[in-house]
mmCIF file of C-alpha atoms in Angstrom:
data_model
loop_
_atom_site.group_PDB
_atom_site.id
_atom_site.type_symbol
_atom_site.label_atom_id
_atom_site.label_comp_id
_atom_site.label_asym_id
_atom_site.label_seq_id
_atom_site.Cartn_x
_atom_site.Cartn_y
_atom_site.Cartn_z
ATOM 1 C CA MET X 1 12.206 60.142 75.920
ATOM 2 C CA ILE X 2 15.432 58.972 74.259
ATOM 3 C CA ARG X 3 18.457 59.244 76.552
ATOM 4 C CA VAL X 4 21.274 61.374 75.116
ATOM 5 C CA GLY X 5 24.899 61.840 76.106
ATOM 6 C CA ILE X 6 27.076 64.764 75.017
ATOM 7 C CA ILE X 7 30.774 64.007 74.590
ATOM 8 C CA GLY X 8 32.703 67.287 74.739
ATOM 9 C CA ALA X 9 29.941 68.978 76.714
ATOM 10 C CA THR X 10 32.041 71.901 77.964
ATOM 11 C CA GLY X 11 33.099 73.269 74.549
ATOM 12 C CA MET X 12 31.129 75.771 72.481
ATOM 13 C CA VAL X 13 29.381 73.133 70.357
ATOM 14 C CA GLY X 14 28.668 71.055 73.447
ATOM 15 C CA GLN X 15 27.134 74.135 75.054
ATOM 16 C CA ARG X 16 25.025 74.677 71.946
ATOM 17 C CA PHE X 17 23.776 71.070 72.166
ATOM 18 C CA ILE X 18 22.719 71.690 75.761
ATOM 19 C CA SER X 19 20.943 74.906 74.807
ATOM 20 C CA LEU X 20 19.085 73.295 71.874
ATOM 21 C CA LEU X 21 18.093 70.134 73.725
ATOM 22 C CA GLU X 22 16.708 71.913 76.797
ATOM 23 C CA SER X 23 13.119 71.501 75.592
ATOM 24 C CA HIS X 24 13.503 68.906 72.835
ATOM 25 C CA PRO X 25 10.352 66.765 72.455
ATOM 26 C CA TRP X 26 12.256 63.491 71.871
ATOM 27 C CA PHE X 27 15.654 63.766 73.553
ATOM 28 C CA LYS X 28 16.656 64.054 77.208
ATOM 29 C CA ILE X 29 20.254 64.734 78.278
ATOM 30 C CA THR X 30 21.308 62.040 80.747
ATOM 31 C CA GLN X 31 25.118 62.171 80.490
ATOM 32 C CA LEU X 32 27.636 65.000 80.151
ATOM 33 C CA CYS X 33 31.211 64.014 79.311
ATOM 34 C CA ALA X 34 34.428 65.981 78.918
ATOM 35 C CA SER X 35 38.137 65.707 79.583
ATOM 36 C CA LYS X 36 39.619 64.336 82.792
ATOM 37 C CA ARG X 37 40.209 67.861 84.140
ATOM 38 C CA SER X 38 36.448 68.500 84.143
ATOM 39 C CA ALA X 39 35.390 65.024 85.302
ATOM 40 C CA GLY X 40 33.771 65.003 88.721
ATOM 41 C CA LEU X 41 32.765 68.674 88.644
ATOM 42 C CA PRO X 42 29.191 69.976 88.522
ATOM 43 C CA TYR X 43 28.611 71.258 85.002
ATOM 44 C CA HIS X 44 28.320 74.905 86.037
ATOM 45 C CA GLU X 45 31.743 74.703 87.664
ATOM 46 C CA ALA X 46 33.272 72.944 84.661
ATOM 47 C CA VAL X 47 32.229 75.837 82.388
ATOM 48 C CA ALA X 48 32.712 78.664 84.912
ATOM 49 C CA GLY X 49 33.691 81.784 82.969
ATOM 50 C CA ARG X 50 33.318 79.921 79.652
ATOM 51 C CA TRP X 51 29.554 79.600 79.117
ATOM 52 C CA ALA X 52 29.109 81.323 75.736
ATOM 53 C CA MET X 53 25.365 80.948 75.072
ATOM 54 C CA HIS X 54 22.972 83.896 75.418
ATOM 55 C CA ASN X 55 20.605 81.896 77.623
ATOM 56 C CA PRO X 56 21.736 80.695 81.068
ATOM 57 C CA ILE X 57 22.692 77.080 81.728
ATOM 58 C CA PRO X 58 19.421 75.088 81.994
ATOM 59 C CA MET X 59 18.538 74.382 85.617
ATOM 60 C CA GLN X 60 18.369 70.613 85.065
ATOM 61 C CA ILE X 61 21.938 70.682 83.713
ATOM 62 C CA ARG X 62 23.679 73.075 86.145
ATOM 63 C CA ASN X 63 24.467 70.519 88.817
ATOM 64 C CA MET X 64 24.793 67.433 86.625
ATOM 65 C CA THR X 65 28.180 65.821 87.260
ATOM 66 C CA VAL X 66 30.568 65.798 84.308
ATOM 67 C CA THR X 67 32.146 62.398 83.649
ATOM 68 C CA ASP X 68 35.238 61.291 81.769
ATOM 69 C CA SER X 69 34.738 60.852 78.014
ATOM 70 C CA GLU X 70 36.845 57.693 78.198
ATOM 71 C CA ASP X 71 34.472 55.949 80.637
ATOM 72 C CA ILE X 72 32.673 53.975 77.933
ATOM 73 C CA ALA X 73 31.002 51.547 80.361
ATOM 74 C CA LEU X 74 29.350 54.363 82.316
ATOM 75 C CA ILE X 75 28.268 56.137 79.136
ATOM 76 C CA LYS X 76 26.709 52.945 77.761
ATOM 77 C CA LYS X 77 24.757 52.455 80.995
ATOM 78 C CA ASN X 78 23.154 55.891 80.842
ATOM 79 C CA VAL X 79 22.455 56.687 77.161
ATOM 80 C CA ASP X 80 20.720 55.439 74.033
ATOM 81 C CA PHE X 81 23.097 57.413 71.788
ATOM 82 C CA VAL X 82 25.642 60.234 72.029
ATOM 83 C CA PHE X 83 26.466 63.480 70.320
ATOM 84 C CA CYS X 84 30.237 63.857 69.996
ATOM 85 C CA ALA X 85 31.855 67.305 69.849
ATOM 86 C CA VAL X 86 35.283 66.751 71.386
ATOM 87 C CA ASP X 87 38.360 68.880 70.740
ATOM 88 C CA MET X 88 41.041 66.241 70.173
ATOM 89 C CA LYS X 89 43.551 65.108 67.558
ATOM 90 C CA LYS X 90 42.002 63.374 64.561
ATOM 91 C CA GLU X 91 43.428 59.958 65.407
ATOM 92 C CA ASP X 92 42.178 60.259 68.996
ATOM 93 C CA VAL X 93 38.691 61.234 67.821
ATOM 94 C CA ILE X 94 38.551 58.247 65.454
ATOM 95 C CA ALA X 95 39.647 55.922 68.259
ATOM 96 C CA LEU X 96 37.114 57.316 70.743
ATOM 97 C CA GLU X 97 34.179 57.308 68.324
ATOM 98 C CA GLU X 98 34.915 53.759 67.189
ATOM 99 C CA ARG X 99 35.195 52.568 70.808
ATOM 100 C CA LEU X 100 31.783 54.073 71.487
ATOM 101 C CA ALA X 101 30.300 52.502 68.350
ATOM 102 C CA LYS X 102 31.816 49.093 69.145
ATOM 103 C CA ALA X 103 30.223 49.355 72.585
ATOM 104 C CA GLU X 104 26.887 49.492 70.677
ATOM 105 C CA ILE X 105 26.417 53.223 71.260
ATOM 106 C CA PRO X 106 25.324 55.112 68.119
ATOM 107 C CA VAL X 107 27.505 58.197 67.643
ATOM 108 C CA VAL X 108 26.219 61.366 65.967
ATOM 109 C CA SER X 109 29.392 63.346 65.454
ATOM 110 C CA ASN X 110 30.171 67.001 64.927
ATOM 111 C CA ASN X 111 33.849 66.150 64.423
ATOM 112 C CA SER X 112 35.685 66.010 61.105
ATOM 113 C CA ALA X 113 37.715 62.871 61.789
ATOM 114 C CA HIS X 114 35.299 60.337 60.248
ATOM 115 C CA ARG X 115 33.856 62.513 57.471
ATOM 116 C CA MET X 116 35.782 61.028 54.585
ATOM 117 C CA VAL X 117 35.598 57.398 55.756
ATOM 118 C CA ASP X 118 33.824 55.553 52.939
ATOM 119 C CA ASP X 119 31.157 53.795 55.010
ATOM 120 C CA VAL X 120 30.376 56.711 57.358
ATOM 121 C CA PRO X 121 27.398 58.790 56.167
ATOM 122 C CA MET X 122 28.036 62.555 56.180
ATOM 123 C CA LEU X 123 24.568 64.034 56.222
ATOM 124 C CA ILE X 124 22.629 67.148 55.487
ATOM 125 C CA PRO X 125 19.231 65.505 56.116
ATOM 126 C CA GLU X 126 17.397 67.513 53.421
ATOM 127 C CA VAL X 127 20.048 66.627 50.835
ATOM 128 C CA ASN X 128 21.374 63.086 51.218
ATOM 129 C CA ALA X 129 19.242 61.068 53.629
ATOM 130 C CA ALA X 130 19.701 58.110 51.256
ATOM 131 C CA HIS X 131 23.313 57.857 52.458
ATOM 132 C CA LEU X 132 22.042 56.191 55.640
ATOM 133 C CA ALA X 133 22.289 52.978 53.617
ATOM 134 C CA LEU X 134 26.041 53.088 54.331
ATOM 135 C CA ILE X 135 25.429 52.247 57.982
ATOM 136 C CA ASP X 136 24.803 48.568 57.261
ATOM 137 C CA ALA X 137 28.244 48.244 55.672
ATOM 138 C CA GLN X 138 29.836 50.144 58.561
ATOM 139 C CA LYS X 139 28.197 47.886 61.155
ATOM 140 C CA LYS X 140 29.556 44.871 59.329
ATOM 141 C CA ARG X 141 33.058 46.363 59.403
ATOM 142 C CA LEU X 142 32.814 47.258 63.097
ATOM 143 C CA GLY X 143 31.099 43.999 64.085
ATOM 144 C CA THR X 144 28.153 45.788 65.712
ATOM 145 C CA THR X 145 24.390 45.457 65.737
ATOM 146 C CA ARG X 146 23.422 48.937 67.053
ATOM 147 C CA GLY X 147 26.643 50.924 67.128
ATOM 148 C CA PHE X 148 27.771 53.168 64.265
ATOM 149 C CA VAL X 149 29.129 56.632 63.531
ATOM 150 C CA ALA X 150 27.272 59.237 61.465
ATOM 151 C CA VAL X 151 28.699 62.725 60.930
ATOM 152 C CA LYS X 152 27.593 66.147 59.825
ATOM 153 C CA PRO X 153 29.631 68.039 57.212
ATOM 154 C CA ASN X 154 31.862 71.009 57.809
ATOM 155 C CA CYS X 155 29.962 74.142 58.771
ATOM 156 C CA SER X 156 31.487 76.044 55.839
ATOM 157 C CA ILE X 157 29.630 73.999 53.206
ATOM 158 C CA GLN X 158 26.184 73.989 54.816
ATOM 159 C CA SER X 159 25.195 77.372 53.465
ATOM 160 C CA TYR X 160 25.854 76.714 49.775
ATOM 161 C CA VAL X 161 25.523 72.936 49.234
ATOM 162 C CA PRO X 162 21.797 73.050 50.122
ATOM 163 C CA ALA X 163 21.365 75.800 47.513
ATOM 164 C CA LEU X 164 23.184 73.723 44.894
ATOM 165 C CA TYR X 165 21.293 70.494 45.502
ATOM 166 C CA PRO X 166 17.958 71.542 43.892
ATOM 167 C CA LEU X 167 19.972 72.568 40.801
ATOM 168 C CA MET X 168 21.698 69.231 40.221
ATOM 169 C CA GLU X 169 19.444 68.415 37.265
ATOM 170 C CA PHE X 170 21.297 71.201 35.401
ATOM 171 C CA CYS X 171 24.645 69.446 36.056
ATOM 172 C CA PRO X 172 26.934 71.993 37.727
ATOM 173 C CA THR X 173 30.518 71.450 36.540
ATOM 174 C CA HIS X 174 32.585 74.214 38.180
ATOM 175 C CA ILE X 175 32.132 76.164 41.402
ATOM 176 C CA SER X 176 34.196 78.995 42.826
ATOM 177 C CA VAL X 177 33.267 79.815 46.413
ATOM 178 C CA CYS X 178 34.589 82.167 49.067
ATOM 179 C CA THR X 179 33.294 81.701 52.608
ATOM 180 C CA TYR X 180 33.258 84.410 55.281
ATOM 181 C CA GLN X 181 33.220 82.528 58.560
ATOM 182 C CA ALA X 182 32.207 83.706 62.031
ATOM 183 C CA ILE X 183 34.526 83.525 65.026
ATOM 184 C CA SER X 184 32.241 81.079 66.866
ATOM 185 C CA GLY X 185 33.396 78.542 64.283
ATOM 186 C CA ALA X 186 36.741 78.662 66.074
ATOM 187 C CA GLY X 187 35.030 78.303 69.448
ATOM 188 C CA LYS X 188 35.645 81.978 70.185
ATOM 189 C CA THR X 189 33.770 85.098 71.215
ATOM 190 C CA PHE X 190 34.932 88.694 70.884
ATOM 191 C CA GLU X 191 35.685 88.657 74.617
ATOM 192 C CA THR X 192 38.044 85.697 74.223
ATOM 193 C CA TRP X 193 39.453 86.754 70.831
ATOM 194 C CA PRO X 194 39.779 90.570 70.804
ATOM 195 C CA GLU X 195 42.348 90.324 67.986
ATOM 196 C CA MET X 196 39.450 89.667 65.599
ATOM 197 C CA LEU X 197 37.935 93.095 66.115
ATOM 198 C CA ASP X 198 38.524 95.243 63.010
ATOM 199 C CA ASN X 199 40.278 92.302 61.368
ATOM 200 C CA VAL X 200 39.956 89.623 58.666
ATOM 201 C CA ILE X 201 42.176 86.536 58.609
ATOM 202 C CA PRO X 202 42.505 84.938 55.138
ATOM 203 C CA TYR X 203 43.297 81.463 56.445
ATOM 204 C CA ILE X 204 41.449 78.808 58.456
ATOM 205 C CA GLY X 205 43.421 75.602 58.769
ATOM 206 C CA GLY X 206 42.002 72.803 56.625
ATOM 207 C CA GLU X 207 38.840 74.693 55.629
ATOM 208 C CA ASP X 208 39.694 75.235 51.954
ATOM 209 C CA GLU X 209 40.299 71.518 51.468
ATOM 210 C CA LYS X 210 37.130 70.511 53.349
ATOM 211 C CA SER X 211 35.056 72.948 51.306
ATOM 212 C CA GLU X 212 36.413 71.473 48.090
ATOM 213 C CA LYS X 213 36.124 67.763 48.966
ATOM 214 C CA GLU X 214 33.193 67.300 51.338
ATOM 215 C CA PRO X 215 30.470 68.510 48.919
ATOM 216 C CA LEU X 216 31.498 65.794 46.465
ATOM 217 C CA LYS X 217 30.723 63.137 49.082
ATOM 218 C CA VAL X 218 27.472 64.786 50.195
ATOM 219 C CA LEU X 219 26.299 65.097 46.567
ATOM 220 C CA GLY X 220 27.452 61.575 45.669
ATOM 221 C CA THR X 221 25.277 58.488 45.272
ATOM 222 C CA VAL X 222 25.006 55.255 47.227
ATOM 223 C CA ALA X 223 24.463 51.940 45.437
ATOM 224 C CA ASN X 224 24.845 48.489 46.969
ATOM 225 C CA ARG X 225 25.890 50.125 50.264
ATOM 226 C CA THR X 226 28.844 51.787 48.542
ATOM 227 C CA LEU X 227 29.350 55.518 48.110
ATOM 228 C CA GLU X 228 30.328 56.978 44.767
ATOM 229 C CA PRO X 229 31.411 60.635 45.159
ATOM 230 C CA LEU X 230 30.308 63.153 42.562
ATOM 231 C CA ARG X 231 33.142 63.254 40.011
ATOM 232 C CA THR X 232 31.703 65.675 37.449
ATOM 233 C CA LEU X 233 32.091 68.753 39.650
ATOM 234 C CA GLN X 234 35.214 70.785 40.449
ATOM 235 C CA ILE X 235 35.231 73.198 43.380
ATOM 236 C CA SER X 236 37.711 75.955 44.212
ATOM 237 C CA ALA X 237 37.309 77.409 47.703
ATOM 238 C CA GLN X 238 38.813 80.142 49.849
ATOM 239 C CA CYS X 239 37.790 80.449 53.511
ATOM 240 C CA LEU X 240 38.234 83.651 55.527
ATOM 241 C CA ARG X 241 37.643 84.392 59.207
ATOM 242 C CA VAL X 242 35.677 87.623 59.621
ATOM 243 C CA PRO X 243 34.657 89.721 62.672
ATOM 244 C CA VAL X 244 31.142 88.297 62.999
ATOM 245 C CA SER X 245 29.924 86.460 66.103
ATOM 246 C CA ASP X 246 27.745 83.833 64.340
ATOM 247 C CA GLY X 247 26.848 82.998 60.741
ATOM 248 C CA HIS X 248 28.900 81.716 57.831
ATOM 249 C CA MET X 249 28.360 83.448 54.488
ATOM 250 C CA ALA X 250 29.361 82.071 51.087
ATOM 251 C CA ALA X 251 29.776 83.921 47.787
ATOM 252 C CA VAL X 252 29.270 81.312 45.064
ATOM 253 C CA SER X 253 29.852 81.320 41.309
ATOM 254 C CA VAL X 254 28.758 78.256 39.349
ATOM 255 C CA LYS X 255 28.933 76.932 35.806
ATOM 256 C CA PHE X 256 26.392 74.390 34.508
ATOM 257 C CA LYS X 257 26.547 71.842 31.716
ATOM 258 C CA HIS X 258 22.925 72.719 30.958
ATOM 259 C CA LYS X 259 22.554 76.382 31.860
ATOM 260 C CA PRO X 260 19.153 77.115 33.437
ATOM 261 C CA SER X 261 17.346 80.419 33.326
ATOM 262 C CA LYS X 262 17.266 82.636 36.381
ATOM 263 C CA ASN X 263 13.564 81.889 36.780
ATOM 264 C CA GLU X 264 14.240 78.149 36.685
ATOM 265 C CA ILE X 265 16.779 78.499 39.501
ATOM 266 C CA LEU X 266 14.412 80.594 41.615
ATOM 267 C CA ALA X 267 11.591 78.115 41.016
ATOM 268 C CA ARG X 268 13.741 75.166 42.161
ATOM 269 C CA TRP X 269 14.729 76.980 45.335
ATOM 270 C CA GLN X 270 11.168 78.053 46.097
ATOM 271 C CA SER X 271 9.624 74.626 45.559
ATOM 272 C CA PHE X 272 12.291 72.475 47.202
ATOM 273 C CA VAL X 273 11.181 70.366 50.165
ATOM 274 C CA GLY X 274 13.643 68.029 51.843
ATOM 275 C CA GLU X 275 12.967 64.709 53.552
ATOM 276 C CA ALA X 276 13.371 66.348 56.960
ATOM 277 C CA GLN X 277 10.408 68.591 56.137
ATOM 278 C CA THR X 278 8.375 65.730 54.656
ATOM 279 C CA LEU X 279 8.926 63.692 57.821
ATOM 280 C CA GLN X 280 8.111 66.751 59.969
ATOM 281 C CA LEU X 281 11.194 66.267 62.120
ATOM 282 C CA PRO X 282 11.126 68.555 65.185
ATOM 283 C CA SER X 283 14.182 70.604 64.194
ATOM 284 C CA ALA X 284 13.366 70.881 60.478
ATOM 285 C CA PRO X 285 12.886 74.495 59.331
ATOM 286 C CA HIS X 286 9.931 75.505 57.185
ATOM 287 C CA PRO X 287 10.982 76.575 54.627
ATOM 288 C CA PHE X 288 14.432 75.066 54.357
ATOM 289 C CA LEU X 289 15.589 77.505 51.653
ATOM 290 C CA HIS X 290 14.572 81.170 51.632
ATOM 291 C CA TYR X 291 15.461 83.538 48.794
ATOM 292 C CA PHE X 292 15.669 87.240 49.645
ATOM 293 C CA THR X 293 14.740 89.625 46.839
ATOM 294 C CA GLU X 294 16.353 92.621 48.577
ATOM 295 C CA GLU X 295 19.740 93.511 47.084
ATOM 296 C CA ASN X 296 21.430 93.766 50.486
ATOM 297 C CA ARG X 297 20.273 90.425 51.936
ATOM 298 C CA PRO X 298 21.020 88.016 53.449
ATOM 299 C CA GLN X 299 22.909 89.682 56.284
ATOM 300 C CA SER X 300 24.578 87.836 59.147
ATOM 301 C CA ARG X 301 22.995 89.793 61.994
ATOM 302 C CA LEU X 302 19.521 89.915 60.441
ATOM 303 C CA ASP X 303 19.177 86.476 58.886
ATOM 304 C CA ARG X 304 21.362 83.874 60.632
ATOM 305 C CA ASP X 305 18.472 82.907 62.942
ATOM 306 C CA LEU X 306 16.105 82.102 60.064
ATOM 307 C CA GLY X 307 14.095 79.019 61.011
ATOM 308 C CA LYS X 308 15.529 79.102 64.558
ATOM 309 C CA GLY X 309 18.994 79.000 63.030
ATOM 310 C CA MET X 310 18.232 75.953 60.857
ATOM 311 C CA GLY X 311 17.174 77.703 57.644
ATOM 312 C CA ILE X 312 19.382 78.558 54.660
ATOM 313 C CA SER X 313 19.260 82.114 53.335
ATOM 314 C CA ILE X 314 20.013 82.870 49.672
ATOM 315 C CA GLY X 315 20.221 86.154 47.812
ATOM 316 C CA ARG X 316 21.713 88.240 44.978
ATOM 317 C CA LEU X 317 21.248 85.692 42.177
ATOM 318 C CA ARG X 318 22.645 87.200 38.973
ATOM 319 C CA GLU X 319 24.617 86.229 35.880
ATOM 320 C CA ASP X 320 28.372 85.838 36.228
ATOM 321 C CA ASN X 321 30.851 87.283 33.721
ATOM 322 C CA ILE X 322 33.134 84.219 33.848
ATOM 323 C CA LEU X 323 30.900 81.322 34.939
ATOM 324 C CA ASP X 324 27.099 81.201 34.553
ATOM 325 C CA TYR X 325 25.561 82.523 37.784
ATOM 326 C CA LYS X 326 26.598 83.888 41.155
ATOM 327 C CA PHE X 327 24.711 84.192 44.431
ATOM 328 C CA VAL X 328 25.218 84.568 48.177
ATOM 329 C CA CYS X 329 24.204 82.133 50.933
ATOM 330 C CA LEU X 330 24.127 82.266 54.734
ATOM 331 C CA SER X 331 23.690 79.704 57.509
ATOM 332 C CA HIS X 332 24.073 79.755 61.283
ATOM 333 C CA ASN X 333 27.330 77.917 61.849
ATOM 334 C CA THR X 334 26.825 76.660 65.411
ATOM 335 C CA ILE X 335 23.158 75.738 64.915
ATOM 336 C CA ARG X 336 22.617 74.432 61.359
ATOM 337 C CA GLY X 337 26.364 74.011 60.870
ATOM 338 C CA ALA X 338 26.996 72.169 64.125
ATOM 339 C CA ALA X 339 24.709 71.194 67.011
ATOM 340 C CA GLY X 340 21.408 71.885 65.248
ATOM 341 C CA GLY X 341 22.423 69.991 62.117
ATOM 342 C CA ALA X 342 23.541 67.050 64.246
ATOM 343 C CA THR X 343 20.270 67.144 66.204
ATOM 344 C CA LEU X 344 18.283 67.061 62.966
ATOM 345 C CA MET X 345 20.426 64.137 61.797
ATOM 346 C CA ALA X 346 19.694 62.286 65.044
ATOM 347 C CA GLU X 347 15.983 62.888 64.540
ATOM 348 C CA LEU X 348 16.266 61.377 61.059
ATOM 349 C CA LEU X 349 18.112 58.365 62.488
ATOM 350 C CA VAL X 350 15.325 57.872 65.033
ATOM 351 C CA GLN X 351 12.654 58.142 62.342
ATOM 352 C CA LYS X 352 14.486 55.568 60.235
ATOM 353 C CA GLY X 353 14.750 53.149 63.165
ATOM 354 C CA LEU X 354 18.526 53.372 63.516
ATOM 355 C CA ILE X 355 18.371 54.900 67.002
#
């Protein structure tokens, strides 16, 4: 078993990591880290009144002592790599993750701080596994042999970028997308955020910009250990918080340089197989993309758990009056969009010999 630490173990994403890794065939949690106020407490006390998962805290985790996220020497002693899901200022996250990497601890991050750093791969394993080539350049910059940082993209893009990727041969040029994002993306439940009941908030700090910029890196190309973002695509995004517990939905309109037929789009979605599926990684969903023919699908409550929360749901493909086509996508934001996506990325890193 590969020894895993979770940095930020008491937050919602940290809790999701614990829930997902309870019976993982490759990974065993050996270190739980959080802020100084939680350090020294048994895990169940550190999250008393805040455990947000449907399943109870795993028995092997309940009494594990939480340690300080800043205790790099202790973390290095007990882990082979870490998942990082801390709630800190961007500059503090960058500093912490680089200290971990320089201590020769690979970091698989759920945080946004390193996403747009040129030599840090930002991965959706089915889409851009080739970006792992950036790690060699990053190690050279950091002066490490094992340590590096790899990140997953923002949860808001992980519903629609996977649907776009099989269509890249048709050269999409313009995308207009509106995302409808669940409250768990803010680390909240309806019990802790009753103001969201019967409410929609048309602003999520930084999300519009992330949804417009991050896909261009994910869909870019790597040559000679250098990333070239996709420059032929323009994206306009609006991100709304909606009264849904889990599941981010995206309404997408897209224009192509070479307009495909509807049947060509459906065929690409149906036949697409990503590297995670080819490698039979433990967390890889089969299928990765699922198109619903029903007019009223996908739905958050019904479809967010597709593929144990790792699948991407697509529906309502039709012609658009302004651009070429429009469709709707859905993904589970705290599984595929956060802890599950990071777990799949770690599995890919193991398979490629980087962990």
